[in-house]
Amino acid sequence: MASNQASVSAAQEARAKELFNKFDVDHNGTIEAKEFSSVLKELNIFENASLVDTYAEMIFSSNDKDKSGKLDWAEFLSLYKKVLEKKIEHKI
């Protein structure tokens, strides 16, 4: 199945992997919901930091494609691409 999302550069993917590993605190290859608000804070996608906790569950659920309650690497990378695209749009 082809993806309609933009690809990331090798440097961007390396940064995504670094973030993924940082927040995969139990080193099980996934980021759990309880770890996720920290990811959003690190990505700094909300101008108002208080919105992070408000929207974390919704963003997590919409990116947990297999509904496992965890984001695996592929799901996280997909989310990271969306974040990059959003930041690029704001710079235009």
XYZ file of N, CA, C and O in Angstrom:
368
model
N 0.842 -1.165 0.000
C 0.000 0.000 0.000
C 0.894 1.237 0.000
O 1.773 1.394 0.821
N 0.665 2.131 -0.929
C 1.485 3.323 -1.056
C 1.031 4.384 -0.061
O -0.151 4.535 0.209
N 1.988 5.108 0.464
C 1.674 6.166 1.411
C 1.538 7.484 0.674
O 2.294 7.767 -0.239
N 0.587 8.305 1.071
C 0.441 9.614 0.451
C 1.136 10.694 1.273
O 1.014 11.855 0.983
N 1.872 10.299 2.282
C 2.579 11.257 3.110
C 3.969 11.502 2.539
O 4.560 10.639 1.897
N 4.470 12.699 2.789
C 5.809 13.053 2.337
C 6.844 12.189 3.037
O 6.648 11.743 4.161
N 7.935 11.968 2.354
C 9.011 11.212 2.977
C 9.853 12.162 3.824
O 9.767 13.373 3.702
N 10.638 11.595 4.684
C 11.524 12.394 5.525
C 12.953 12.157 5.089
O 13.292 11.110 4.541
N 13.799 13.131 5.341
C 15.215 12.976 5.029
C 15.842 11.995 6.009
O 15.259 11.679 7.059
N 17.030 11.551 5.694
C 17.734 10.636 6.592
C 17.972 11.297 7.953
O 17.837 10.656 9.000
N 18.286 12.592 7.947
C 18.519 13.309 9.203
C 17.233 13.419 10.014
O 17.244 13.259 11.243
N 16.113 13.677 9.342
C 14.832 13.768 10.044
C 14.429 12.410 10.609
O 13.926 12.320 11.726
N 14.665 11.349 9.845
C 14.338 10.017 10.346
C 15.220 9.647 11.529
O 14.756 9.042 12.501
N 16.486 10.035 11.473
C 17.395 9.774 12.596
C 16.921 10.517 13.841
O 16.953 9.968 14.945
N 16.452 11.751 13.672
C 15.925 12.524 14.805
C 14.663 11.865 15.354
O 14.479 11.768 16.568
N 13.803 11.385 14.452
C 12.590 10.687 14.882
C 12.954 9.441 15.684
O 12.354 9.166 16.725
N 13.941 8.690 15.224
C 14.354 7.475 15.917
C 14.942 7.808 17.294
O 14.690 7.109 18.276
N 15.691 8.896 17.352
C 16.250 9.356 18.630
C 15.119 9.683 19.614
O 15.163 9.285 20.790
N 14.116 10.400 19.151
C 12.968 10.723 20.006
C 12.219 9.472 20.425
O 11.832 9.321 21.584
N 11.998 8.575 19.470
C 11.288 7.332 19.758
C 12.010 6.562 20.861
O 11.399 6.142 21.845
N 13.311 6.415 20.716
C 14.093 5.679 21.713
C 14.093 6.379 23.069
O 14.054 5.725 24.113
N 14.115 7.710 23.048
C 14.098 8.480 24.295
C 12.810 8.241 25.078
O 12.837 8.102 26.303
N 11.692 8.166 24.381
C 10.409 8.056 25.059
C 9.897 6.625 25.177
O 8.895 6.382 25.836
N 10.590 5.702 24.582
C 10.294 4.282 24.794
C 11.031 3.891 26.072
O 12.021 3.169 26.056
N 10.527 4.399 27.189
C 11.257 4.307 28.458
C 11.457 2.879 28.952
O 12.432 2.596 29.636
N 10.553 1.992 28.597
C 10.726 0.607 29.027
C 11.393 -0.257 27.959
O 11.516 -1.459 28.111
N 11.826 0.369 26.866
C 12.607 -0.277 25.802
C 11.924 -1.519 25.228
O 12.584 -2.506 24.928
N 10.623 -1.422 25.031
C 9.892 -2.555 24.457
C 9.539 -2.349 22.988
O 8.788 -3.121 22.421
N 10.070 -1.288 22.378
C 9.819 -1.042 20.958
C 8.519 -0.329 20.674
O 8.092 -0.243 19.527
N 7.903 0.208 21.720
C 6.661 0.957 21.552
C 6.632 2.133 22.526
O 7.354 2.150 23.520
N 5.782 3.091 22.197
C 5.519 4.201 23.111
C 4.078 4.044 23.573
O 3.162 3.976 22.758
N 3.907 3.976 24.863
C 2.579 3.784 25.435
C 1.911 5.132 25.678
O 2.572 6.171 25.724
N 0.609 5.098 25.840
C -0.158 6.325 26.053
C 0.397 7.142 27.210
O 0.496 8.364 27.127
N 0.801 6.465 28.288
C 1.312 7.179 29.467
C 2.622 7.907 29.174
O 2.977 8.847 29.861
N 3.343 7.482 28.140
C 4.598 8.106 27.751
C 4.389 9.205 26.702
O 5.287 9.996 26.437
N 3.197 9.252 26.129
C 2.975 10.041 24.923
C 2.927 11.548 25.138
O 3.406 12.300 24.296
N 2.376 12.023 26.235
C 2.314 13.476 26.426
C 3.722 14.067 26.491
O 3.940 15.193 26.039
N 4.669 13.306 26.995
C 6.066 13.769 27.009
C 6.610 13.931 25.593
O 7.391 14.844 25.317
N 6.190 13.048 24.697
C 6.604 13.150 23.292
C 6.076 14.446 22.701
O 6.815 15.198 22.046
N 4.800 14.722 22.919
C 4.199 15.937 22.365
C 4.875 17.194 22.917
O 5.092 18.157 22.181
N 5.225 17.166 24.189
C 5.915 18.318 24.775
C 7.279 18.511 24.120
O 7.684 19.636 23.825
N 7.974 17.433 23.869
C 9.290 17.504 23.224
C 9.177 18.019 21.784
O 10.013 18.788 21.322
N 8.132 17.593 21.075
C 7.933 18.027 19.689
C 7.484 19.482 19.600
O 7.573 20.089 18.548
N 6.982 20.013 20.709
C 6.615 21.424 20.789
C 5.636 21.829 19.679
O 5.832 22.834 19.005
N 4.568 21.039 19.512
C 3.614 21.329 18.445
C 2.456 22.205 18.896
O 1.674 22.664 18.081
N 2.362 22.464 20.193
C 1.319 23.336 20.715
C 1.949 24.612 21.249
O 2.895 24.553 22.021
N 1.416 25.750 20.822
C 1.905 27.014 21.366
C 1.564 27.122 22.848
O 2.321 27.659 23.631
N 0.428 26.599 23.232
C -0.009 26.609 24.628
C 0.261 25.222 25.213
O -0.430 24.263 24.882
N 1.250 25.109 26.066
C 1.657 23.815 26.618
C 0.538 23.105 27.374
O 0.522 21.879 27.460
N -0.415 23.869 27.890
C -1.510 23.229 28.622
C -2.413 22.412 27.704
O -3.166 21.559 28.168
N -2.339 22.640 26.404
C -3.149 21.872 25.462
C -2.625 20.456 25.247
O -3.364 19.591 24.796
N -1.381 20.231 25.576
C -0.776 18.914 25.360
C -1.591 17.823 26.040
O -1.999 16.856 25.406
N -1.801 17.968 27.319
C -2.529 16.936 28.058
C -3.968 16.803 27.578
O -4.525 15.712 27.557
N -4.557 17.920 27.159
C -5.932 17.906 26.675
C -6.067 17.070 25.402
O -7.020 16.312 25.248
N -5.105 17.204 24.498
C -5.211 16.548 23.196
C -4.384 15.277 23.048
O -4.491 14.585 22.046
N -3.560 14.953 24.023
C -2.662 13.802 23.908
C -3.407 12.509 23.601
O -3.009 11.757 22.699
N -4.469 12.240 24.319
C -5.199 10.989 24.114
C -5.809 10.916 22.712
O -5.739 9.887 22.047
N -6.374 12.024 22.259
C -6.973 12.052 20.924
C -5.920 11.832 19.837
O -6.121 11.043 18.911
N -4.795 12.514 19.942
C -3.726 12.371 18.952
C -3.160 10.959 18.993
O -2.928 10.334 17.954
N -2.966 10.443 20.194
C -2.451 9.082 20.347
C -3.387 8.089 19.672
O -2.964 7.277 18.850
N -4.664 8.161 19.996
C -5.647 7.212 19.456
C -5.731 7.274 17.941
O -5.838 6.244 17.275
N -5.662 8.470 17.382
C -5.781 8.595 15.933
C -4.536 8.096 15.199
O -4.595 7.818 14.006
N -3.426 7.965 15.899
C -2.189 7.471 15.281
C -1.874 6.025 15.644
O -0.966 5.436 15.072
N -2.612 5.464 16.574
C -2.465 4.055 16.959
C -3.301 3.231 15.974
O -4.412 2.813 16.261
N -2.760 3.025 14.789
C -3.522 2.430 13.683
C -3.999 1.011 13.973
O -5.068 0.621 13.529
N -3.214 0.236 14.707
C -3.620 -1.148 14.989
C -4.392 -1.269 16.304
O -4.739 -2.364 16.723
N -4.646 -0.123 16.943
C -5.434 -0.063 18.184
C -4.867 -0.966 19.288
O -5.590 -1.537 20.077
N -3.531 -1.024 19.343
C -2.852 -1.846 20.345
C -2.698 -1.118 21.679
O -2.298 -1.722 22.674
N -2.966 0.177 21.690
C -2.721 0.962 22.891
C -1.279 1.418 22.995
O -0.859 1.959 24.007
N -0.533 1.201 21.913
C 0.879 1.571 21.859
C 1.200 2.057 20.458
O 0.574 1.629 19.490
N 2.174 2.962 20.354
C 2.673 3.373 19.048
C 3.961 2.617 18.779
O 4.924 2.728 19.546
N 3.977 1.846 17.693
C 5.228 1.201 17.302
C 6.020 2.192 16.442
O 5.585 3.325 16.199
N 7.188 1.772 15.972
C 8.058 2.669 15.217
C 7.363 3.217 13.976
O 7.418 4.416 13.700
N 6.693 2.382 13.209
C 6.033 2.829 11.973
C 4.943 3.858 12.282
O 4.813 4.869 11.574
N 4.168 3.617 13.320
C 3.111 4.556 13.704
C 3.715 5.881 14.176
O 3.222 6.958 13.848
N 4.796 5.788 14.939
C 5.453 6.995 15.430
C 6.044 7.794 14.272
O 5.902 9.023 14.212
N 6.686 7.112 13.328
C 7.287 7.811 12.180
C 6.208 8.495 11.352
O 6.391 9.624 10.891
N 5.079 7.851 11.190
C 3.958 8.464 10.477
C 3.500 9.740 11.185
O 3.261 10.770 10.546
N 3.393 9.688 12.495
C 3.026 10.866 13.278
C 4.083 11.955 13.138
O 3.769 13.134 12.954
N 5.342 11.578 13.187
C 6.440 12.540 13.075
C 6.392 13.257 11.728
O 6.591 14.467 11.651
N 6.080 12.525 10.668
C 5.934 13.136 9.344
C 4.829 14.182 9.354
O 4.979 15.261 8.779
N 3.718 13.872 10.000
C 2.608 14.831 10.092
C 3.044 16.088 10.829
O 2.684 17.202 10.439
N 3.809 15.919 11.898
C 4.299 17.061 12.665
C 5.204 17.926 11.791
O 5.072 19.155 11.771
N 6.106 17.302 11.043
C 7.002 18.054 10.171
C 6.223 18.824 9.109
O 6.517 19.981 8.821
N 5.225 18.188 8.515
C 4.417 18.843 7.490
C 3.690 20.052 8.083
O 3.620 21.107 7.466
N 3.167 19.903 9.273
C 2.457 21.000 9.937
C 3.397 22.159 10.224
O 3.055 23.309 10.004
N 4.590 21.853 10.693
C 5.555 22.914 10.983
C 5.975 23.624 9.705
O 6.153 24.829 9.687
N 6.126 22.880 8.630
C 6.496 23.495 7.347
C 5.393 24.438 6.885
O 5.648 25.540 6.440
N 4.116 24.016 7.010
C 2.986 24.852 6.621
C 2.998 26.171 7.385
O 2.695 27.209 6.837
N 3.353 26.130 8.668
C 3.353 27.348 9.470
C 4.465 28.304 9.079
O 4.373 29.485 9.333
N 5.513 27.794 8.457
C 6.637 28.651 8.053
C 6.356 29.373 6.743
O 7.011 30.337 6.424
N 5.402 28.900 5.985
C 5.114 29.494 4.675
C 4.374 30.800 4.835
O 3.546 30.973 5.653
